[in-house]
PDB file of C-alpha atoms in Angstrom:
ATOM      1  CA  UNK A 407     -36.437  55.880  86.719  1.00  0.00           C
ATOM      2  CA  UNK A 408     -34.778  55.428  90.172  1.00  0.00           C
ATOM      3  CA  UNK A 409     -31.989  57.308  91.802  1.00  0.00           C
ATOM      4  CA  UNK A 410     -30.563  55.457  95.041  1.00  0.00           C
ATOM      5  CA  UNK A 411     -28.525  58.049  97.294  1.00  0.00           C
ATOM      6  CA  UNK A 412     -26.150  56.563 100.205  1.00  0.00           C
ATOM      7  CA  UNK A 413     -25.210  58.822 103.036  1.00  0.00           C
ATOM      8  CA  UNK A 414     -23.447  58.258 106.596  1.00  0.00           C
ATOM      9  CA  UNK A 415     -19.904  56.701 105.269  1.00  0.00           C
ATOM     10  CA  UNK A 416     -16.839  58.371 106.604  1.00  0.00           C
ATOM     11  CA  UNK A 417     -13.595  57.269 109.096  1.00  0.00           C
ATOM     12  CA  UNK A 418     -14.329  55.094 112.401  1.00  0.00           C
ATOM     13  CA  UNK A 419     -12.105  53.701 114.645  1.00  0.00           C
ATOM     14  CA  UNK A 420     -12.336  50.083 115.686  1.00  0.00           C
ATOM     15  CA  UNK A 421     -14.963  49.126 117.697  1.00  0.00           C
ATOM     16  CA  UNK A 422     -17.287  52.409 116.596  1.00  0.00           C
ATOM     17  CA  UNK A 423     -20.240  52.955 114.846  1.00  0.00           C
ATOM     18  CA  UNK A 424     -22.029  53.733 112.015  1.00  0.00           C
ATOM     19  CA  UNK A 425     -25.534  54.514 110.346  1.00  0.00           C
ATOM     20  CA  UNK A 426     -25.670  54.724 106.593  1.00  0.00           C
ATOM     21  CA  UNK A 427     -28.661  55.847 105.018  1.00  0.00           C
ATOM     22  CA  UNK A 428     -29.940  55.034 100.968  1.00  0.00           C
ATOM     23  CA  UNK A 429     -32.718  57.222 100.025  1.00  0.00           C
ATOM     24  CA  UNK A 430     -34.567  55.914  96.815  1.00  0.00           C
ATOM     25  CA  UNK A 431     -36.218  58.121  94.623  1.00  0.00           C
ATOM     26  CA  UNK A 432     -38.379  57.900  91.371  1.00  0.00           C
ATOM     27  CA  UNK A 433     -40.852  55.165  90.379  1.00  0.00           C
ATOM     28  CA  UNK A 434     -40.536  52.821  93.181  1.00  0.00           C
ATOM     29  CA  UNK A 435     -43.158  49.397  93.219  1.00  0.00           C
ATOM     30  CA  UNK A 436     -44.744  48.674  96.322  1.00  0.00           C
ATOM     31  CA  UNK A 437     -43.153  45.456  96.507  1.00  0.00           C
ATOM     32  CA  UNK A 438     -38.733  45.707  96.049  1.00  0.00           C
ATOM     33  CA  UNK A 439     -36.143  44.386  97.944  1.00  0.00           C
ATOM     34  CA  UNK A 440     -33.723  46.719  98.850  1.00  0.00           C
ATOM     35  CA  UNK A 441     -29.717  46.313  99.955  1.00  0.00           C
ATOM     36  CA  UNK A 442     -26.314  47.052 100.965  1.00  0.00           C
ATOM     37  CA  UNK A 443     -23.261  44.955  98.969  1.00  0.00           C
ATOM     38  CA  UNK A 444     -19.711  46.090  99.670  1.00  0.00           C
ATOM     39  CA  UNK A 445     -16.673  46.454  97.819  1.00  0.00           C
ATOM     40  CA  UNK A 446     -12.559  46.416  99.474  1.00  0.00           C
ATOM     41  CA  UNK A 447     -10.048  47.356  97.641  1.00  0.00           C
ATOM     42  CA  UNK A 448      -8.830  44.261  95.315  1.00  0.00           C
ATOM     43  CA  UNK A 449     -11.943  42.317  96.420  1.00  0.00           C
ATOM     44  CA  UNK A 450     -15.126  41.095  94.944  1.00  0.00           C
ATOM     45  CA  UNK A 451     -18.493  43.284  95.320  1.00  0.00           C
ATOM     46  CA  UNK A 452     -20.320  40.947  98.098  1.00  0.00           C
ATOM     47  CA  UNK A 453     -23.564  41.133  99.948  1.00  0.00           C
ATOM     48  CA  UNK A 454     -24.075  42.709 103.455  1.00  0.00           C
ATOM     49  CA  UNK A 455     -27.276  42.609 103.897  1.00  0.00           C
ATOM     50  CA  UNK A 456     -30.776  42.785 101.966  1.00  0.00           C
ATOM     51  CA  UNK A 457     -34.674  43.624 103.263  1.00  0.00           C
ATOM     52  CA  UNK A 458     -37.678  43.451 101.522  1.00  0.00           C
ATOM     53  CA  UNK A 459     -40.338  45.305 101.937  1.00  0.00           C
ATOM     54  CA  UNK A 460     -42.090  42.761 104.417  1.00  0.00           C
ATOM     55  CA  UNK A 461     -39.203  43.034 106.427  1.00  0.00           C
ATOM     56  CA  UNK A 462     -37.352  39.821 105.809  1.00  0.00           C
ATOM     57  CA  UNK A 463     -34.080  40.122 106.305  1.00  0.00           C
ATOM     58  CA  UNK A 464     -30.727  38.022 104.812  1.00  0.00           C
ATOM     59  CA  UNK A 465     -27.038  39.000 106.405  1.00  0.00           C
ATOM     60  CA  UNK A 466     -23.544  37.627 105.442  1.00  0.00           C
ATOM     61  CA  UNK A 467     -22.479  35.519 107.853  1.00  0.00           C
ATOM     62  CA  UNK A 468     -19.948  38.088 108.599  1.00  0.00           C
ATOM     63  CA  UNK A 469     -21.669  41.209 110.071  1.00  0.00           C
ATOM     64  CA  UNK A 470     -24.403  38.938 111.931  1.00  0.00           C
ATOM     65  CA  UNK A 471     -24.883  40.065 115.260  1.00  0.00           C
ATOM     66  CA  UNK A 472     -23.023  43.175 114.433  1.00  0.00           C
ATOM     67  CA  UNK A 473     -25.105  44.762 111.359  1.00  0.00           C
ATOM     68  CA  UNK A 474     -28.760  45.713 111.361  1.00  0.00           C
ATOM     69  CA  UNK A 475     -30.717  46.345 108.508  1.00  0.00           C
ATOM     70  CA  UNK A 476     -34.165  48.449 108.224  1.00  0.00           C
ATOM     71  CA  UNK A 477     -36.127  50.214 106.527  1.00  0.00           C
ATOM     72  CA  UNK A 478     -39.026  52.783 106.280  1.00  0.00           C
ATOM     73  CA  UNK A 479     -41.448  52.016 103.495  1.00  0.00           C
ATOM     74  CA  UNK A 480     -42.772  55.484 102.991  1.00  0.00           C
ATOM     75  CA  UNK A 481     -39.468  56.924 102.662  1.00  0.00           C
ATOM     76  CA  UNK A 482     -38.311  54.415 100.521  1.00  0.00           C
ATOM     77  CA  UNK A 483     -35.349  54.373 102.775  1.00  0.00           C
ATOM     78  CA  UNK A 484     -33.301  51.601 104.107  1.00  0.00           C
ATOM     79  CA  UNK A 485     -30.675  51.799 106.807  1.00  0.00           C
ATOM     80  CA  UNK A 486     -27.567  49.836 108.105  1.00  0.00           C
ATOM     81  CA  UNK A 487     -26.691  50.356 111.644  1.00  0.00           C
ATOM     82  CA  UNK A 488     -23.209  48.861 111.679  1.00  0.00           C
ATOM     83  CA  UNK A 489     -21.454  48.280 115.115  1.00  0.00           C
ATOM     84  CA  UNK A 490     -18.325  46.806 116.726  1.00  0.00           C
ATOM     85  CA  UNK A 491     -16.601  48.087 113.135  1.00  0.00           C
ATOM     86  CA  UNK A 492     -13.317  46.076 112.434  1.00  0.00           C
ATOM     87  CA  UNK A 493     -10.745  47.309 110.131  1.00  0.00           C
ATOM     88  CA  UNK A 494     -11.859  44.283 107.251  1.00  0.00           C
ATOM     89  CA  UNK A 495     -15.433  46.260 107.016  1.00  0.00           C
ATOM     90  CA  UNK A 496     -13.094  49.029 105.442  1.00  0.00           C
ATOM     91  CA  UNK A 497     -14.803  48.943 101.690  1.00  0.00           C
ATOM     92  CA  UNK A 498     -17.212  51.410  99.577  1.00  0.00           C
ATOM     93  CA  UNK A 499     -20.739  50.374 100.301  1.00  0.00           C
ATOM     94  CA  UNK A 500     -23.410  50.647  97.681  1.00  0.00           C
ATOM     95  CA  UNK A 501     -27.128  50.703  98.066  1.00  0.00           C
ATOM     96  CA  UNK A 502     -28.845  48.228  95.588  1.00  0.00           C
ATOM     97  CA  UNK A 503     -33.299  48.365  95.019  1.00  0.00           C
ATOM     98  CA  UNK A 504     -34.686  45.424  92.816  1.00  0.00           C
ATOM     99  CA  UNK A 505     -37.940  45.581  91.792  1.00  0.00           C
ATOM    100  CA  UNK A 506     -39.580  44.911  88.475  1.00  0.00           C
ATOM    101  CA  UNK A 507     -39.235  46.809  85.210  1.00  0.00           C
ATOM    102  CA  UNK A 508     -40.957  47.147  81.676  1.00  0.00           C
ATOM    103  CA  UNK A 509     -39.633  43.426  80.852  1.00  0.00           C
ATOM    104  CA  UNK A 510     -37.965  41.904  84.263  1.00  0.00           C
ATOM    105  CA  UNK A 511     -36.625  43.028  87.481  1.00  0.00           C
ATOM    106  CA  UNK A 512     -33.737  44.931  87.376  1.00  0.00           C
ATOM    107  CA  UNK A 513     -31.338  46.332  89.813  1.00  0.00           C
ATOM    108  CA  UNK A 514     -30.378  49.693  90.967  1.00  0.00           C
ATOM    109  CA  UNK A 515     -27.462  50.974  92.152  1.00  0.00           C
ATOM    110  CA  UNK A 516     -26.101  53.524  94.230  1.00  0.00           C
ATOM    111  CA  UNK A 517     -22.652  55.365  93.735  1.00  0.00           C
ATOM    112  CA  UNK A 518     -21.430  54.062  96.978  1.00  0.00           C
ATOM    113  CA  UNK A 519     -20.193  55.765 100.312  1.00  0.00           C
ATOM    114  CA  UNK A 520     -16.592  54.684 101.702  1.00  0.00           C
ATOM    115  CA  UNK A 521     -16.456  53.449 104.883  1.00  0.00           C
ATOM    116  CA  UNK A 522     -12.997  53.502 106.557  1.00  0.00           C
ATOM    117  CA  UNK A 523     -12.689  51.444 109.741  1.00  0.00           C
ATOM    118  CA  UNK A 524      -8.695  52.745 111.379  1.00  0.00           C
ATOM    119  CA  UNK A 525      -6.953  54.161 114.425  1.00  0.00           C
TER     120      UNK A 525
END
């Protein structure tokens, strides 16, 4: 049983910034990876940006330099810090946690906050 909870979406100009926040909740294994895949209208879901809990870190090649990812183990929490926000990082973004299960890992999902990048 996991609940993921995203927070921090909302309307940015260009060039602005924002922090989202995905609190997980429930039976969560020491050892997960946890993530942030977005979704644009008429567009596939894709990867942002994923941790694990060691701290390694994998970006699309897209936000490098411009996304951060992090996270706080006892909080089961992880962040994005997004800056320099263009109008193509307008999409919902959804928190993802994979860790194992009864039978195999399995992935959790968040309901997604939108993030809106106009002037």
């Amino acid at each position: 049983q996991v609940q993921l909870v995203e927070s921090g979406g909302g309307l940015v100009q260009p060039g602005g910034s924002l922090r989202l926040s995905c609190a997980a909740s429930g039976s969560i294994f020491r050892l997960n990876v946890m993530g942030w895949y977005r979704q644009a209208p008429g567009k596939q879901r894709e990867l942002v940006a994923t941790i694990t809990s060691a701290g390694s870190t994998n970006y699309a090649d897209s936000v490098k330099g411009r996304f951060t990812i992090s996270r706080d183990n006892a909080k089961n929490t992880v962040y994005l810090q997004m800056n320099s926000l263009k109008p193509e990082d307008t999409a919902i973004y959804y928190c993802k946690l994979t860790q194992g299960g009864s039978s195999y890992p399995y992935n959790y999902w968040g309901q997604g906050t939108q993030v809106t990048v106009s002037s």
